XYZ file of C-alpha atoms in Angstrom:
292
model
C 31.143 26.940 151.625
C 33.295 26.067 154.196
C 33.858 22.328 155.335
C 33.651 20.794 158.731
C 35.022 17.658 159.197
C 33.136 15.915 162.430
C 34.534 12.859 164.564
C 32.400 10.331 166.265
C 32.624 9.047 170.148
C 31.897 6.050 172.040
C 29.161 4.112 170.849
C 29.375 4.195 167.054
C 31.721 1.175 167.059
C 31.136 -1.937 165.302
C 32.275 -5.374 164.579
C 34.347 -5.964 161.601
C 35.087 -1.856 161.859
C 38.465 -0.935 159.660
C 39.026 -4.584 158.075
C 37.974 -2.967 154.833
C 40.444 -0.158 155.335
C 43.284 -2.678 156.526
C 42.931 -4.987 153.433
C 42.782 -1.959 150.705
C 45.508 0.358 152.010
C 48.860 0.217 152.984
C 49.113 3.530 154.796
C 45.762 2.206 156.541
C 47.568 -0.995 157.443
C 50.806 0.436 158.490
C 48.540 2.735 160.951
C 46.693 -0.734 162.490
C 49.996 -2.345 162.760
C 51.379 0.717 164.788
C 48.456 0.685 166.801
C 48.921 -2.653 168.029
C 52.782 -1.984 168.849
C 51.780 1.329 170.788
C 48.959 -0.363 172.990
C 50.841 -3.650 173.618
C 47.793 -6.022 172.431
C 46.175 -6.807 169.128
C 43.316 -4.154 169.067
C 43.077 -4.893 165.161
C 42.007 -8.475 165.730
C 39.234 -7.665 168.190
C 37.908 -4.559 165.840
C 38.000 -7.061 162.962
C 36.760 -10.143 164.564
C 36.083 -9.606 168.061
C 32.534 -10.069 169.595
C 30.028 -6.945 170.501
C 31.310 -7.645 174.241
C 34.759 -7.083 173.476
C 34.321 -3.962 171.397
C 32.113 -2.613 174.535
C 34.852 -2.495 176.974
C 35.986 0.934 177.522
C 39.731 -0.033 176.923
C 39.010 -1.313 173.683
C 36.217 0.916 172.461
C 37.647 4.216 172.545
C 41.324 3.399 170.901
C 39.126 1.495 168.395
C 36.944 4.355 167.051
C 39.856 6.483 167.301
C 42.354 4.595 165.152
C 39.459 4.211 162.842
C 38.417 7.692 162.514
C 42.123 8.930 162.342
C 43.010 6.404 159.601
C 40.273 7.594 157.192
C 41.319 11.156 157.889
C 45.064 10.181 156.930
C 44.327 8.324 154.097
C 41.577 10.278 152.253
C 43.190 12.131 149.188
C 40.677 15.482 149.588
C 40.953 15.692 153.585
C 41.047 19.519 153.657
C 38.828 21.088 156.590
C 38.377 24.765 157.321
C 37.487 23.420 160.701
C 37.033 20.224 162.660
C 35.048 19.074 165.906
C 34.896 15.823 167.472
C 32.066 14.144 170.265
C 33.704 13.384 173.402
C 36.506 10.953 172.832
C 36.158 12.132 169.006
C 37.974 15.455 170.034
C 41.124 13.637 169.905
C 40.659 12.168 166.811
C 40.002 15.945 165.297
C 42.980 16.813 166.947
C 45.249 14.550 165.213
C 43.217 14.531 161.907
C 44.136 18.796 162.240
C 48.017 17.841 162.852
C 47.785 19.114 166.725
C 48.794 15.767 168.073
C 50.944 13.179 166.454
C 49.012 9.674 165.915
C 51.216 8.059 168.464
C 50.814 10.464 170.836
C 46.960 10.710 170.202
C 46.423 7.086 170.640
C 48.724 6.991 173.741
C 46.444 9.895 175.203
C 43.253 7.761 174.280
C 44.460 4.912 175.828
C 45.583 6.588 178.793
C 42.063 8.224 178.883
C 40.229 5.052 178.689
C 41.962 3.354 181.291
C 41.808 6.382 183.807
C 38.137 6.440 182.987
C 37.350 2.804 183.819
C 39.311 3.166 187.079
C 37.072 6.139 188.063
C 33.872 4.142 187.062
C 35.061 1.162 189.533
C 35.232 3.809 192.765
C 31.658 4.743 192.923
C 28.731 2.985 191.212
C 27.306 5.370 188.373
C 25.644 5.688 184.994
C 23.955 7.810 182.331
C 20.557 8.279 181.021
C 19.073 10.012 177.504
C 16.575 12.236 178.249
C 14.459 12.534 174.978
C 11.920 15.512 174.350
C 12.551 17.946 176.983
C 14.258 21.434 176.992
C 17.734 21.828 178.379
C 16.817 24.512 180.865
C 14.062 22.235 182.564
C 16.770 19.362 182.652
C 19.308 21.429 183.986
C 16.967 23.080 186.610
C 15.878 19.809 187.888
C 19.636 18.175 187.995
C 20.390 21.011 189.844
C 17.438 20.956 192.321
C 18.804 17.263 193.157
C 21.288 17.891 196.194
C 21.747 14.931 198.151
C 22.989 12.942 194.960
C 25.308 13.691 191.986
C 23.688 13.999 188.714
C 24.423 16.725 185.804
C 23.808 17.115 181.996
C 26.841 15.308 180.191
C 25.874 15.415 176.454
C 23.850 18.307 174.887
C 23.392 16.108 171.489
C 20.889 17.688 169.549
C 17.319 19.703 170.547
C 15.342 17.623 172.586
C 18.244 14.818 173.560
C 20.284 15.709 176.322
C 22.353 12.688 178.116
C 22.601 12.991 182.243
C 25.329 11.634 184.272
C 25.739 11.107 187.926
C 25.300 8.315 190.723
C 22.738 5.712 190.112
C 20.197 7.165 192.687
C 20.943 10.702 191.411
C 20.285 9.409 187.751
C 16.941 7.506 188.611
C 15.686 9.958 190.654
C 16.063 12.535 187.774
C 14.560 10.331 185.576
C 11.590 9.983 187.239
C 11.199 13.857 187.937
C 12.116 14.998 184.444
C 9.502 12.319 183.240
C 7.126 13.687 185.356
C 7.894 17.252 184.042
C 7.175 16.093 180.489
C 10.315 13.916 178.854
C 9.307 11.908 176.248
C 11.332 9.280 177.463
C 14.027 8.920 180.000
C 16.287 5.826 179.215
C 19.268 4.620 180.963
C 22.392 3.780 179.381
C 24.265 0.741 179.327
C 27.554 2.314 180.267
C 30.150 1.478 182.772
C 29.739 5.022 184.325
C 29.279 8.595 185.006
C 31.365 9.966 182.038
C 31.504 13.916 181.760
C 30.303 14.873 185.412
C 32.144 15.090 188.590
C 32.626 11.679 189.340
C 35.376 11.593 186.651
C 37.700 13.561 188.889
C 40.189 11.354 189.450
C 40.285 10.477 185.610
C 40.877 14.141 185.082
C 43.666 14.653 187.351
C 45.185 11.731 185.930
C 44.565 12.534 182.295
C 45.672 16.314 182.593
C 49.247 15.218 183.637
C 49.631 13.144 180.010
C 48.082 15.810 178.192
C 50.704 18.202 179.791
C 53.839 15.867 178.938
C 52.419 15.302 175.213
C 53.718 17.207 172.318
C 51.352 19.738 170.963
C 51.694 21.422 167.597
C 49.171 24.375 166.367
C 46.265 23.079 164.275
C 45.797 23.170 160.688
C 42.511 24.789 161.328
C 40.470 25.636 164.198
C 39.089 22.655 166.722
C 35.395 23.526 168.203
C 36.012 22.147 171.456
C 33.342 20.422 173.707
C 33.739 22.323 176.794
C 32.955 25.389 175.133
C 31.686 24.763 172.039
C 34.185 27.463 170.814
C 37.021 27.445 167.818
C 40.588 27.130 169.358
C 44.113 27.106 167.805
C 46.172 28.287 170.591
C 47.898 24.784 172.147
C 47.171 26.006 175.815
C 43.701 26.726 175.465
C 43.418 23.194 173.180
C 45.083 21.532 176.286
C 43.108 23.317 178.960
C 39.908 22.515 177.288
C 40.835 18.928 176.717
C 41.697 18.396 180.487
C 38.222 19.964 181.372
C 36.498 17.660 179.029
C 36.031 14.454 181.367
C 33.992 16.388 184.350
C 32.426 18.863 181.844
C 29.248 18.361 179.566
C 29.586 17.703 175.698
C 28.035 20.992 174.270
C 27.887 19.072 170.700
C 24.459 21.235 169.651
C 26.239 24.509 170.261
C 29.317 23.316 168.708
C 27.256 22.563 165.260
C 25.461 26.057 165.811
C 28.937 27.599 166.084
C 30.167 26.346 163.425
C 27.206 26.936 160.958
C 27.388 30.503 162.348
C 31.060 30.529 161.202
C 30.388 29.506 157.700
C 29.995 25.500 157.675
C 27.921 24.552 154.789
C 28.928 21.032 154.815
C 29.563 18.514 157.437
C 31.500 15.309 156.758
C 31.834 12.727 159.429
C 35.128 10.756 159.714
C 34.775 7.725 161.747
C 32.423 4.437 162.278
C 28.830 4.701 161.678
C 26.634 8.144 161.104
C 25.577 9.103 164.199
C 26.707 12.450 163.936
C 25.214 12.958 160.786
C 21.656 12.379 162.123
C 22.587 14.564 165.063
C 23.514 17.299 163.051
C 20.531 17.113 160.799
C 18.404 18.038 163.843
C 20.599 20.852 164.894
C 21.082 22.937 161.459
C 18.528 23.002 158.658
C 20.263 23.352 155.159
C 23.519 22.110 155.639
C 25.302 19.114 153.560
C 26.217 15.933 155.028
C 28.574 13.200 153.968
C 30.893 10.622 155.376
C 34.271 9.186 154.570
């Protein structure tokens, strides 16, 4: 049975995250201290003692989840993946855990990504919404039919749960149409902007330069990437998909389905929370789930 290690994205943070690791492992402590030096501020203090509001800031959230996830993988005695994948931000954690990027380079890219996304959010008011209980095709068609605003599917999380992203007017209009089409719920999310939409183009351009400058190595196993839900091991392909990720949807449902088709029978969530285990359970019947 093949093991798939999966890494969470934004939203899985919690107050006190990583404190147990810091206190119980010298190796973990070294990574946390290194992260403070790389970022130039005391992120561990915010992770361990900060308020929920402080943890929600994009420039804190993304590095914090990345650090927590990667440290768990690095200090795990039996980290032996046959394949890895990460949800949005989690793709960077997956790449570092699989040896395609160093911890230093991965963290610098995540910090650059968070900063670039924050700046893109400020250029135009935008938001996201979770659509529950409607099929993908209907959501895609309704979003495509709104031509005077920007609104697109952003996260295919599991069957019956898709997140849409775009301008505030576009998302609100889509929510009304989707509810009329039979969606059980259409919930506006408390996020700073339209992630994984064309509105992230300025961030994509900024991040592309940093990704192309970073030192990548071949990963120790295939990385199933968000953009196309396919396994990648070639450095050029990994970089291309990573750059495209900011403006393209996260195909999480399709990624899990492909990993199962390729033999994954055990999914190990590596990071704060158990959000991804809940999604995998709704996507794939009969697989084993655990976390580290």
